[in-house]
Coordinates of C-alpha atoms in Angstrom, one line a residue:
Chain S
M1 CA 0.0 0.0 0.0
S2 CA 1.7 3.2 -1.1
T3 CA 1.3 6.4 0.8
V4 CA 2.3 9.9 -0.1
A5 CA 4.1 12.2 2.2
P6 CA 2.5 15.5 3.1
V7 CA 3.6 18.4 0.9
G8 CA 4.0 22.0 2.1
D9 CA 1.3 24.4 1.0
A10 CA 4.0 26.7 -0.4
A11 CA 4.5 24.3 -3.4
L12 CA 0.9 24.9 -4.6
P13 CA 0.8 28.2 -6.3
A14 CA 3.8 27.7 -8.6
V15 CA 2.7 24.4 -10.2
L16 CA -0.9 25.7 -10.5
D17 CA 0.4 28.1 -13.2
E18 CA 0.7 25.0 -15.4
W19 CA -1.9 22.6 -14.0
E20 CA -5.6 23.1 -13.6
P21 CA -7.4 21.2 -10.9
V22 CA -11.0 20.0 -11.7
I23 CA -13.0 19.1 -8.6
G24 CA -16.6 17.8 -8.1
L25 CA -18.2 16.9 -4.8
E26 CA -20.8 14.4 -3.7
I27 CA -22.3 15.5 -0.5
H28 CA -24.6 13.3 1.6
V29 CA -27.0 15.2 3.9
Q30 CA -29.1 13.4 6.5
L31 CA -32.7 14.7 6.3
A32 CA -34.2 15.8 9.6
T33 CA -37.0 13.3 9.9
A34 CA -38.3 11.6 13.1
S35 CA -38.5 8.2 11.4
K36 CA -36.6 6.3 8.8
A37 CA -37.0 6.6 5.0
F38 CA -39.0 3.5 4.3
S39 CA -40.1 2.2 7.7
P40 CA -41.3 3.7 11.0
S41 CA -38.3 3.1 13.3
G42 CA -37.0 6.2 15.0
V43 CA -33.9 8.1 14.0
A44 CA -31.6 9.1 16.9
F45 CA -27.8 9.6 17.2
G46 CA -26.1 7.7 20.0
A47 CA -29.0 5.3 20.8
P48 CA -27.9 1.9 22.1
P49 CA -26.7 -0.4 19.3
N50 CA -29.4 -2.0 17.2
S51 CA -32.2 -0.5 19.2
L52 CA -33.7 1.3 16.1
T53 CA -34.4 -1.5 13.8
D54 CA -37.5 -3.2 12.3
P55 CA -38.1 -6.0 9.9
L56 CA -37.5 -3.8 6.9
V57 CA -34.2 -2.4 8.2
L58 CA -33.0 -5.9 8.9
G59 CA -33.9 -7.0 5.4
L60 CA -36.2 -9.7 6.6
P61 CA -38.4 -11.5 4.0
G62 CA -42.0 -10.4 3.5
T63 CA -41.4 -6.7 4.2
L64 CA -42.2 -3.8 1.9
P65 CA -40.9 -0.2 2.0
V66 CA -43.3 2.7 2.4
F67 CA -41.7 6.1 1.8
N68 CA -41.7 9.0 4.3
R69 CA -43.6 12.0 3.1
R70 CA -41.5 14.4 5.2
A71 CA -38.3 13.2 3.6
L72 CA -39.8 14.0 0.2
E73 CA -40.8 17.5 1.3
L74 CA -37.4 18.2 2.7
A75 CA -35.7 17.0 -0.5
V76 CA -38.0 19.1 -2.7
R77 CA -37.3 22.1 -0.5
L78 CA -33.6 21.7 -1.2
G79 CA -34.4 21.2 -4.9
V80 CA -36.4 24.4 -5.1
A81 CA -33.9 26.4 -3.1
T82 CA -31.2 25.4 -5.6
S83 CA -33.4 26.2 -8.7
S84 CA -33.3 22.6 -9.7
K85 CA -35.7 21.0 -12.1
I86 CA -38.0 18.9 -9.9
R87 CA -39.1 15.7 -11.6
A88 CA -42.9 15.3 -11.3
R89 CA -42.3 11.5 -11.4
S90 CA -39.0 10.2 -10.3
R91 CA -38.0 6.6 -9.5
F92 CA -36.2 4.6 -6.8
A93 CA -33.6 2.1 -7.9
R94 CA -31.8 -0.7 -6.2
K95 CA -28.0 -0.2 -6.0
H96 CA -26.4 -3.6 -5.4
Y97 CA -23.4 -4.3 -3.4
F98 CA -22.6 -6.8 -0.7
Y99 CA -21.5 -5.3 2.5
P100 CA -22.8 -6.4 5.9
D101 CA -24.0 -2.8 6.8
L102 CA -26.6 -3.3 4.1
P103 CA -28.7 -6.3 5.1
K104 CA -31.0 -6.2 2.1
G105 CA -28.0 -6.7 -0.3
Y106 CA -28.9 -3.4 -2.0
Q107 CA -29.4 0.2 -1.1
I108 CA -32.5 2.0 -2.2
S109 CA -31.3 5.0 -4.2
Q110 CA -32.2 6.9 -7.3
Y111 CA -30.3 6.4 -10.6
D112 CA -31.5 7.5 -14.0
E113 CA -34.5 9.4 -12.9
P114 CA -33.4 11.4 -9.8
L115 CA -35.7 13.8 -7.9
C116 CA -33.8 17.0 -8.9
E117 CA -31.5 17.9 -11.7
D118 CA -29.7 21.0 -13.1
G119 CA -29.7 23.2 -10.1
A120 CA -27.1 25.7 -8.8
I121 CA -25.9 26.8 -5.4
D122 CA -24.6 30.2 -4.3
V123 CA -21.1 29.9 -3.0
L124 CA -19.3 32.7 -1.2
V125 CA -15.5 32.5 -1.8
G126 CA -14.3 35.2 0.5
T127 CA -16.8 37.9 -0.4
R128 CA -17.1 36.9 -4.0
R129 CA -20.5 35.3 -4.8
M130 CA -20.4 32.5 -7.4
A131 CA -22.9 29.9 -8.6
I132 CA -21.8 26.3 -8.8
R133 CA -24.0 24.0 -10.9
L134 CA -25.5 20.9 -9.3
Q135 CA -25.9 18.0 -11.6
R136 CA -28.5 16.3 -9.4
I137 CA -29.9 15.8 -5.9
H138 CA -31.3 12.3 -5.3
L139 CA -32.9 10.5 -2.4
E140 CA -31.5 7.4 -0.8
E141 CA -31.2 5.5 2.4
D142 CA -28.2 5.3 4.7
A143 CA -26.3 2.1 5.6
G144 CA -25.5 0.8 9.0
K145 CA -22.2 1.4 10.9
S146 CA -19.6 -1.3 11.1
S147 CA -16.5 -1.2 13.4
H148 CA -13.7 -3.6 12.9
E149 CA -12.5 -5.8 15.7
G150 CA -9.6 -8.0 14.5
A151 CA -11.0 -10.6 12.1
T152 CA -14.6 -9.6 12.7
S153 CA -16.8 -6.6 12.3
H154 CA -19.3 -5.4 14.7
L155 CA -22.5 -4.1 13.2
D156 CA -25.0 -1.5 14.4
L157 CA -28.0 -1.0 12.1
N158 CA -29.5 2.1 13.8
R159 CA -28.3 4.3 11.0
A160 CA -29.5 1.9 8.3
G161 CA -32.5 3.2 6.5
V162 CA -32.1 6.8 7.6
P163 CA -33.1 9.2 4.8
L164 CA -30.4 11.1 2.9
V165 CA -30.1 13.3 -0.1
E166 CA -27.0 13.1 -2.2
V167 CA -26.0 16.4 -3.8
V168 CA -23.7 16.0 -6.8
T169 CA -21.9 19.1 -8.1
A170 CA -20.8 19.6 -11.7
P171 CA -17.0 19.0 -12.0
E172 CA -16.3 22.7 -12.1
L173 CA -14.7 23.6 -8.8
A174 CA -11.2 25.0 -9.5
S175 CA -9.5 24.8 -6.2
A176 CA -9.5 23.2 -2.8
E177 CA -10.7 26.5 -1.3
E178 CA -13.7 26.6 -3.6
A179 CA -14.5 23.0 -2.7
A180 CA -14.4 23.8 1.0
E181 CA -16.6 26.9 0.5
L182 CA -19.1 24.8 -1.5
M183 CA -19.3 22.4 1.4
R184 CA -19.8 25.4 3.8
S185 CA -22.5 26.7 1.4
I186 CA -24.4 23.4 1.5
H187 CA -24.0 23.2 5.2
R188 CA -25.4 26.8 5.6
L189 CA -28.2 26.2 3.1
V190 CA -29.6 22.9 4.6
R191 CA -29.5 24.4 8.1
W192 CA -31.1 27.6 6.8
L193 CA -33.9 25.6 5.2
E194 CA -34.2 23.4 8.3
I195 CA -33.7 20.3 6.1
S196 CA -30.9 19.0 8.3
E197 CA -28.9 19.9 11.4
A198 CA -25.9 18.9 9.3
D199 CA -23.8 18.1 12.3
M200 CA -20.6 16.7 10.8
E201 CA -19.5 15.1 14.1
K202 CA -22.7 13.0 14.0
G203 CA -22.2 12.1 10.3
Q204 CA -25.2 14.2 9.2
L205 CA -23.1 15.9 6.4
R206 CA -20.5 13.8 4.6
C207 CA -18.4 14.6 1.6
D208 CA -16.6 12.7 -1.1
A209 CA -14.5 14.5 -3.7
N210 CA -13.6 13.7 -7.3
V211 CA -10.3 15.2 -8.2
S212 CA -8.4 15.4 -11.4
V213 CA -5.8 17.7 -12.9
R214 CA -5.0 18.7 -16.5
R215 CA -2.6 21.0 -18.2
R216 CA -4.0 24.5 -18.6
G217 CA -5.6 24.9 -22.0
E218 CA -6.3 21.1 -22.3
D219 CA -10.0 20.4 -23.0
R220 CA -10.1 16.7 -21.9
L221 CA -10.5 15.9 -18.3
G222 CA -7.7 14.0 -16.6
T223 CA -8.2 10.6 -14.9
R224 CA -9.9 11.3 -11.6
T225 CA -9.6 9.8 -8.2
E226 CA -12.3 9.8 -5.5
L227 CA -11.5 10.9 -2.0
K228 CA -13.9 9.2 0.5
N229 CA -15.4 10.5 3.7
I230 CA -13.8 13.8 4.4
N231 CA -15.8 15.0 7.2
S232 CA -14.7 18.5 8.2
F233 CA -14.3 21.7 6.2
R234 CA -10.7 21.8 7.0
F235 CA -10.0 18.2 5.9
V236 CA -11.9 18.8 2.7
Q237 CA -9.4 21.6 1.8
K238 CA -6.4 19.8 3.0
A239 CA -7.3 16.4 1.4
I240 CA -8.0 18.0 -1.9
E241 CA -4.8 20.2 -1.9
H242 CA -2.8 17.1 -1.1
E243 CA -4.5 15.1 -3.9
I244 CA -3.9 17.8 -6.5
L245 CA -0.2 17.9 -5.7
R246 CA 0.0 14.1 -5.6
Q247 CA -1.4 13.9 -9.1
I248 CA 0.7 16.7 -10.5
R249 CA 3.8 15.1 -9.2
I250 CA 3.0 11.8 -10.8
L251 CA 2.1 13.4 -14.1
E252 CA 5.2 15.6 -14.1
T253 CA 7.5 12.6 -13.6
G254 CA 5.8 10.8 -16.6
G255 CA 3.5 8.6 -14.5
R256 CA -0.2 7.8 -15.0
I257 CA -3.1 8.5 -12.6
L258 CA -5.0 5.3 -11.6
R259 CA -8.7 5.6 -11.3
E260 CA -9.2 4.7 -7.7
T261 CA -10.8 5.5 -4.4
R262 CA -8.5 6.9 -1.8
L263 CA -9.1 7.3 1.9
W264 CA -7.9 10.5 3.6
D265 CA -6.1 9.9 6.8
A266 CA -6.5 13.2 8.7
M267 CA -4.0 12.2 11.5
G268 CA -1.2 11.6 9.1
G269 CA -2.2 14.2 6.5
V270 CA -1.9 11.5 3.8
S271 CA -4.2 9.5 1.6
F272 CA -4.0 5.9 0.5
P273 CA -5.8 3.8 -2.1
M274 CA -8.9 2.0 -0.9
R275 CA -10.1 -0.2 -3.7
S276 CA -10.2 0.0 -7.5
K277 CA -13.2 2.1 -8.5
E278 CA -16.1 0.0 -9.5
E279 CA -17.8 1.0 -12.7
A280 CA -21.4 2.3 -12.3
N281 CA -22.9 -0.8 -14.0
D282 CA -21.2 -3.0 -11.4
Y283 CA -23.8 -1.9 -9.0
R284 CA -26.4 -3.4 -11.4
Y285 CA -28.9 -0.7 -10.8
F286 CA -32.5 -1.4 -11.7
P287 CA -35.9 0.2 -10.9
D288 CA -37.0 -1.0 -7.5
P289 CA -40.0 -3.3 -8.2
D290 CA -41.3 -2.6 -4.6
L291 CA -41.6 1.1 -5.2
P292 CA -43.8 2.7 -7.9
P293 CA -42.9 6.1 -9.3
L294 CA -42.5 8.9 -6.7
V295 CA -44.8 11.7 -7.6
V296 CA -44.3 15.3 -6.6
D297 CA -47.8 16.8 -6.8
A298 CA -49.2 20.3 -6.5
Q299 CA -49.9 19.9 -2.8
I300 CA -46.2 19.1 -2.0
M301 CA -44.9 21.9 -4.3
G302 CA -47.4 24.4 -2.7
A303 CA -46.3 23.5 0.8
V304 CA -42.6 23.9 -0.1
L305 CA -43.0 27.1 -2.1
G306 CA -45.2 28.7 0.7
T307 CA -42.6 28.2 3.4
L308 CA -39.3 29.0 1.5
P309 CA -37.4 31.7 3.3
E310 CA -35.2 34.3 1.5
L311 CA -31.9 32.6 0.9
P312 CA -28.4 33.5 2.1
G313 CA -27.1 34.6 -1.3
P314 CA -29.7 37.2 -2.1
R315 CA -29.5 38.5 1.5
F316 CA -25.8 38.8 1.2
E317 CA -26.3 41.2 -1.7
R318 CA -29.3 43.0 -0.2
Y319 CA -27.5 43.8 3.1
Q320 CA -24.8 45.6 1.2
R321 CA -27.0 47.3 -1.4
E322 CA -29.8 48.5 0.8
L323 CA -28.4 48.5 4.3
G324 CA -24.8 49.7 3.8
V325 CA -23.2 46.7 5.3
S326 CA -19.6 45.8 4.3
P327 CA -19.1 42.6 2.3
D328 CA -17.2 40.9 5.1
D329 CA -20.0 41.7 7.6
A330 CA -22.7 40.7 5.2
R331 CA -20.9 37.3 4.7
T332 CA -20.8 36.8 8.5
L333 CA -24.5 37.9 8.9
V334 CA -25.7 35.2 6.4
S335 CA -23.6 32.5 7.9
E336 CA -26.6 31.2 9.9
R337 CA -30.2 32.1 9.7
P338 CA -30.9 33.0 13.3
L339 CA -28.1 35.6 13.1
A340 CA -29.5 37.1 9.9
E341 CA -33.0 37.1 11.4
Y342 CA -31.7 38.9 14.5
F343 CA -30.0 41.5 12.4
E344 CA -33.1 42.1 10.3
A345 CA -35.2 42.4 13.4
A346 CA -32.8 45.0 14.9
V347 CA -32.7 47.0 11.6
A348 CA -36.5 47.0 11.5
A349 CA -36.6 48.3 15.1
R350 CA -34.5 51.4 14.4
R351 CA -36.1 54.8 14.6
P352 CA -37.4 56.0 11.2
E353 CA -34.9 58.9 11.3
A354 CA -32.0 56.6 11.0
A355 CA -30.1 57.3 7.7
V356 CA -31.6 55.3 4.9
G357 CA -29.1 53.3 2.9
V358 CA -26.8 52.7 5.9
R359 CA -29.3 51.7 8.5
G360 CA -27.7 48.4 8.9
R361 CA -24.1 49.4 9.1
A362 CA -23.8 50.3 12.8
V363 CA -26.2 47.5 13.8
A364 CA -23.9 45.0 12.0
N365 CA -20.9 46.4 13.8
W366 CA -22.4 46.2 17.2
L367 CA -24.0 42.8 16.6
L368 CA -20.9 41.2 15.1
T369 CA -18.3 42.6 17.5
E370 CA -19.9 43.4 20.8
L371 CA -22.8 41.1 21.0
L372 CA -21.3 38.0 19.3
G373 CA -18.2 38.6 21.4
A374 CA -20.2 38.6 24.6
L375 CA -22.3 35.6 23.5
N376 CA -19.2 33.6 22.5
G377 CA -17.6 34.4 25.9
D378 CA -20.7 33.0 27.6
D379 CA -21.0 30.1 25.1
K380 CA -24.4 31.2 24.1
A381 CA -26.2 31.1 20.7
I382 CA -27.7 34.2 19.2
G383 CA -31.1 32.9 20.0
D384 CA -30.3 33.1 23.7
S385 CA -29.1 36.7 23.6
P386 CA -30.2 38.6 26.7
L387 CA -30.2 41.7 24.6
S388 CA -33.2 41.8 22.3
P389 CA -32.9 43.1 18.7
A390 CA -35.0 46.1 19.7
S391 CA -32.6 46.9 22.5
L392 CA -29.6 46.7 20.2
A393 CA -31.4 49.0 17.7
E394 CA -32.1 51.5 20.6
L395 CA -28.5 51.5 21.6
V396 CA -27.4 52.3 18.0
D397 CA -30.0 55.0 17.8
L398 CA -28.8 56.6 21.0
I399 CA -25.3 56.7 19.7
E400 CA -26.1 57.9 16.2
D401 CA -28.3 60.8 17.4
G402 CA -25.7 61.9 19.9
T403 CA -27.5 61.1 23.1
I404 CA -24.5 59.1 24.2
S405 CA -21.0 58.8 22.9
G406 CA -19.7 55.5 21.4
K407 CA -17.5 55.0 24.4
I408 CA -20.4 55.3 26.9
G409 CA -22.3 53.1 24.4
K410 CA -19.9 50.2 25.3
D411 CA -20.6 50.6 29.0
V412 CA -24.4 50.8 28.3
F413 CA -24.1 47.7 26.1
E414 CA -22.3 45.7 28.9
S415 CA -24.8 46.7 31.5
C416 CA -27.8 46.0 29.4
Y417 CA -26.4 42.7 28.2
A418 CA -26.0 41.7 31.8
S419 CA -29.4 42.9 33.0
G420 CA -31.5 42.7 29.9
Q421 CA -32.6 46.3 30.6
S422 CA -33.6 48.7 27.7
P423 CA -30.6 51.0 26.8
A424 CA -32.7 54.2 26.7
A425 CA -34.1 53.5 30.2
Y426 CA -30.6 52.7 31.5
V427 CA -29.1 55.9 30.0
E428 CA -31.9 58.0 31.7
S429 CA -31.7 56.3 35.0
K430 CA -27.9 56.6 35.2
G431 CA -27.8 60.2 33.8
L432 CA -25.5 59.1 31.0
R433 CA -26.7 61.6 28.4
Q434 CA -23.9 63.1 26.5
I435 CA -23.1 66.7 27.4
S436 CA -23.3 68.7 24.2
N437 CA -24.2 72.1 25.8
E438 CA -21.4 74.6 25.1
A439 CA -21.9 76.7 28.2
E440 CA -21.9 73.6 30.4
L441 CA -18.7 72.2 28.8
L442 CA -17.0 75.6 28.9
K443 CA -17.5 75.8 32.6
I444 CA -15.8 72.4 33.0
I445 CA -13.0 73.4 30.6
E446 CA -12.2 76.5 32.6
Q447 CA -12.1 74.5 35.8
V448 CA -9.6 72.0 34.2
L449 CA -7.4 74.8 33.0
V450 CA -7.3 76.3 36.5
T451 CA -6.4 73.0 38.1
C452 CA -3.8 72.1 35.4
A453 CA -2.4 75.6 35.1
K454 CA 1.2 74.2 34.8
Q455 CA 0.3 71.9 31.9
A456 CA -1.6 74.7 30.2
A457 CA 1.5 76.9 30.4
D458 CA 3.6 74.1 28.9
Y459 CA 1.1 73.7 26.1
R460 CA 1.1 77.3 25.3
A461 CA 4.9 77.2 25.3
G462 CA 4.8 74.6 22.5
K463 CA 4.2 71.2 24.1
E464 CA 1.2 70.5 21.8
G465 CA 1.3 66.8 22.6
L466 CA -0.5 67.6 25.8
F467 CA -3.8 68.4 24.0
G468 CA -5.1 64.9 24.6
F469 CA -4.4 65.2 28.3
F470 CA -6.8 68.2 28.6
V471 CA -9.6 66.4 26.8
G472 CA -9.0 63.4 29.0
Q473 CA -9.4 65.6 32.1
V474 CA -12.7 66.9 30.8
M475 CA -13.8 63.3 30.2
K476 CA -12.7 62.3 33.7
A477 CA -14.6 65.3 35.2
T478 CA -17.8 64.3 33.3
G479 CA -17.6 60.5 33.7
G480 CA -17.0 60.3 30.0
R481 CA -20.3 62.1 29.1
A482 CA -18.7 65.1 27.4
N483 CA -19.3 65.2 23.6
P484 CA -15.8 64.4 22.5
Q485 CA -15.9 66.4 19.3
L486 CA -17.3 69.5 20.8
T487 CA -15.0 69.2 23.8
S488 CA -12.0 69.2 21.5
E489 CA -13.2 72.3 19.6
L490 CA -13.9 74.2 22.8
M491 CA -10.6 73.2 24.4
L492 CA -8.6 74.2 21.4
R493 CA -10.2 77.6 21.5
A494 CA -9.7 78.0 25.2
L495 CA -6.0 77.1 25.0
K496 CA -5.4 79.4 22.2
S497 CA -7.0 82.4 23.9
Chain V
M1 CA -25.7 -12.3 -29.6
A2 CA -22.6 -14.3 -29.1
E3 CA -22.4 -16.7 -26.1
L4 CA -21.0 -15.5 -22.8
T5 CA -17.3 -16.3 -22.2
A6 CA -16.2 -18.1 -19.1
H7 CA -14.5 -14.9 -18.0
E8 CA -17.7 -12.9 -18.1
V9 CA -19.5 -15.6 -16.0
S10 CA -16.7 -15.4 -13.4
E11 CA -17.1 -11.6 -13.2
I12 CA -20.8 -11.8 -12.8
A13 CA -20.4 -14.5 -10.1
H14 CA -17.8 -12.3 -8.4
L15 CA -20.2 -9.3 -8.2
A16 CA -22.9 -11.6 -6.8
M17 CA -20.4 -13.0 -4.3
L18 CA -20.9 -16.5 -5.6
T19 CA -18.3 -19.2 -5.7
L20 CA -19.0 -21.6 -8.6
S21 CA -17.3 -24.8 -9.4
A22 CA -16.0 -25.2 -13.0
E23 CA -19.0 -27.4 -13.7
E24 CA -21.5 -24.9 -12.3
A25 CA -19.8 -22.1 -14.1
E26 CA -20.3 -23.9 -17.4
T27 CA -24.0 -24.7 -16.7
M28 CA -24.4 -21.0 -15.8
R29 CA -22.7 -19.9 -18.9
L30 CA -25.0 -21.9 -21.1
E31 CA -28.2 -20.9 -19.3
L32 CA -27.3 -17.2 -19.1
S33 CA -26.4 -17.3 -22.8
A34 CA -29.8 -18.7 -23.6
I35 CA -31.5 -16.0 -21.5
L36 CA -29.5 -13.3 -23.3
E37 CA -30.5 -14.9 -26.6
S38 CA -34.1 -14.6 -25.7
M39 CA -33.6 -11.0 -24.8
T40 CA -31.9 -10.4 -28.1
A41 CA -35.0 -11.8 -29.9
L42 CA -37.2 -9.4 -27.9
A43 CA -34.9 -6.5 -28.7
A44 CA -35.7 -6.9 -32.3
V45 CA -39.2 -5.5 -31.7
D46 CA -39.5 -1.8 -32.4
T47 CA -40.4 -0.2 -29.1
S48 CA -39.5 3.4 -30.0
S49 CA -43.1 4.6 -29.5
V50 CA -43.7 2.7 -26.3
V51 CA -43.2 4.2 -22.9
P52 CA -40.9 2.0 -20.7
M53 CA -42.8 0.1 -18.1
T54 CA -41.2 -0.9 -14.8
H55 CA -44.4 -1.6 -12.9
A56 CA -47.3 -3.7 -14.1
V57 CA -49.9 -1.8 -12.1
P58 CA -50.6 1.9 -12.9
M59 CA -50.1 3.1 -9.4
D60 CA -48.1 6.0 -7.8
L61 CA -45.9 5.6 -4.7
R62 CA -47.9 5.7 -1.5
L63 CA -46.4 7.9 1.2
R64 CA -46.6 7.6 5.0
A65 CA -46.6 10.3 7.6
D66 CA -43.3 10.8 9.5
V67 CA -44.4 9.0 12.6
V68 CA -42.2 6.8 14.7
E69 CA -43.4 3.4 15.8
P70 CA -41.7 1.2 18.3
S71 CA -38.6 -0.6 17.0
L72 CA -38.0 -4.3 17.5
P73 CA -36.6 -5.1 20.9
V74 CA -32.8 -5.6 20.6
E75 CA -33.2 -9.2 21.7
V76 CA -35.6 -9.9 18.8
A77 CA -33.5 -7.9 16.3
L78 CA -30.5 -10.0 17.2
G79 CA -32.4 -13.2 17.6
A80 CA -31.4 -14.6 14.2
A81 CA -27.8 -13.4 14.3
P82 CA -25.3 -16.2 13.9
A83 CA -22.9 -14.4 16.2
R84 CA -23.2 -11.3 18.5
A85 CA -21.0 -9.3 20.8
E86 CA -23.1 -7.5 23.4
D87 CA -25.7 -5.7 21.3
A88 CA -23.8 -5.8 18.0
F89 CA -24.1 -8.3 15.1
V90 CA -20.7 -9.9 14.5
V91 CA -19.8 -10.6 10.9
P92 CA -16.5 -11.6 9.1
V93 CA -14.5 -8.6 8.1
V94 CA -15.0 -7.8 4.4
I95 CA -11.6 -7.4 3.0
S96 CA -11.3 -4.4 0.7
E97 CA -9.9 -5.5 -2.6
A98 CA -7.0 -3.6 -4.1

């Protein structure tokens, strides 16, 4: 068994001038149903081994599959959200292979008539939005889990029969980074649509990658290898980068790429061959005689279309265009739906006077830096925020209309985050209103110049660096409530007179 | 349609995880060849205007509500297992083929 040593990332850019990677992903997503795809056993992670089986899951004779309507609705939702063509009549097929985690001797899947075809998904690479085409999305059932113990395997069939969709991209991802971002986009989208929790540690989102390279300018695709079971965003990128370099090195030394399946070993940062790739017809697919055509009727389409939320990609654009949010902040805001919903609720709660066109900018700043920072510190999700969207909007309004300074704003934020109190009420009760009254400020400035007569003399003798000191003294005397800009103006005038 | 070769029969047997003696393989070769020959005869019929039929009954897939029903007790589920270790089925390791 040959292994390939890890290669430094530094080697990548230079060889990529000559070689073009071509990558396609196959991503399995577990659908968030209560029961299995074709039988009524429950679906639960971490249940005692073999406690979630029934005669169908065990492949016992005399059983017939009956498909789960919820699984169909969730899959159609993903199809619609990716602008896929939804087949009014699709078909289940048997995919045959003999492995003990598949007691029936075949997996129920879809082959030549999948549920969804020709879709596309929004991928954010950095802050660049691109569309990656999806060849198909089909329904299938999961297999059981086997763990190897010496000469035997131990089998837990709890996972067998759990409904999945397999999403297959067109082979048009051009880098490991794009592949990792595509996986992030799928993860974000299925969570956004509440199709799946997509927890990778529980195997609810799994990824295989098809990787090939060709000389730039070449039309024909190179021989591809398949990387199996790369189950984190980081591993996807690393495994694919490693595979691209491995192939380039073989080709540059006159070698030939074998069409094979390789397993990524995350610990060693290497991949090794698993088995020679079986051709598709080795699975001897045929239409499942137990399952008549799967029909997507108007009722199902209506239910899906009626509940489809605005998607991350369009929101990413809208936040920048209509709300003045920076591309980086917009990307973070659409990373998960609860965060985007919180942001929109806060923007909607702002006073009508707030500047149109940039209403979201300051909200995004406070939300992403202060609030997320505090929530992370407390290990809380946005949904558990003690500060409501309306309170965050109020705080931003208080700062933008000059009632309080940004610096006082941070104190107000901390207090209100801790107490859940409304920022406006807190500012009133603590007398934190900014002092923007000239006469009031001048009185304080005169007092400071009397107390600090020596420094004033030094300043007037040319030590202009002391200016900040005087402003600081005013802030100290007012508990930070002096309007900083006005204070600077008045202080400058007072010192020059 | 030419007859199947012995090699083709052994490949099909391999995919189906069957071990055939030389004698059985030859019987299979002749029988499978005869089946293929019948199919070839059928293939001569012009079906270009006929919609493919995979089910004999004009019926759409019935769906069930996503409702959980009790699973089999573990003891029952494992009842027919030739070997078990605690609550897991025990099976021979399937060696991956290079």
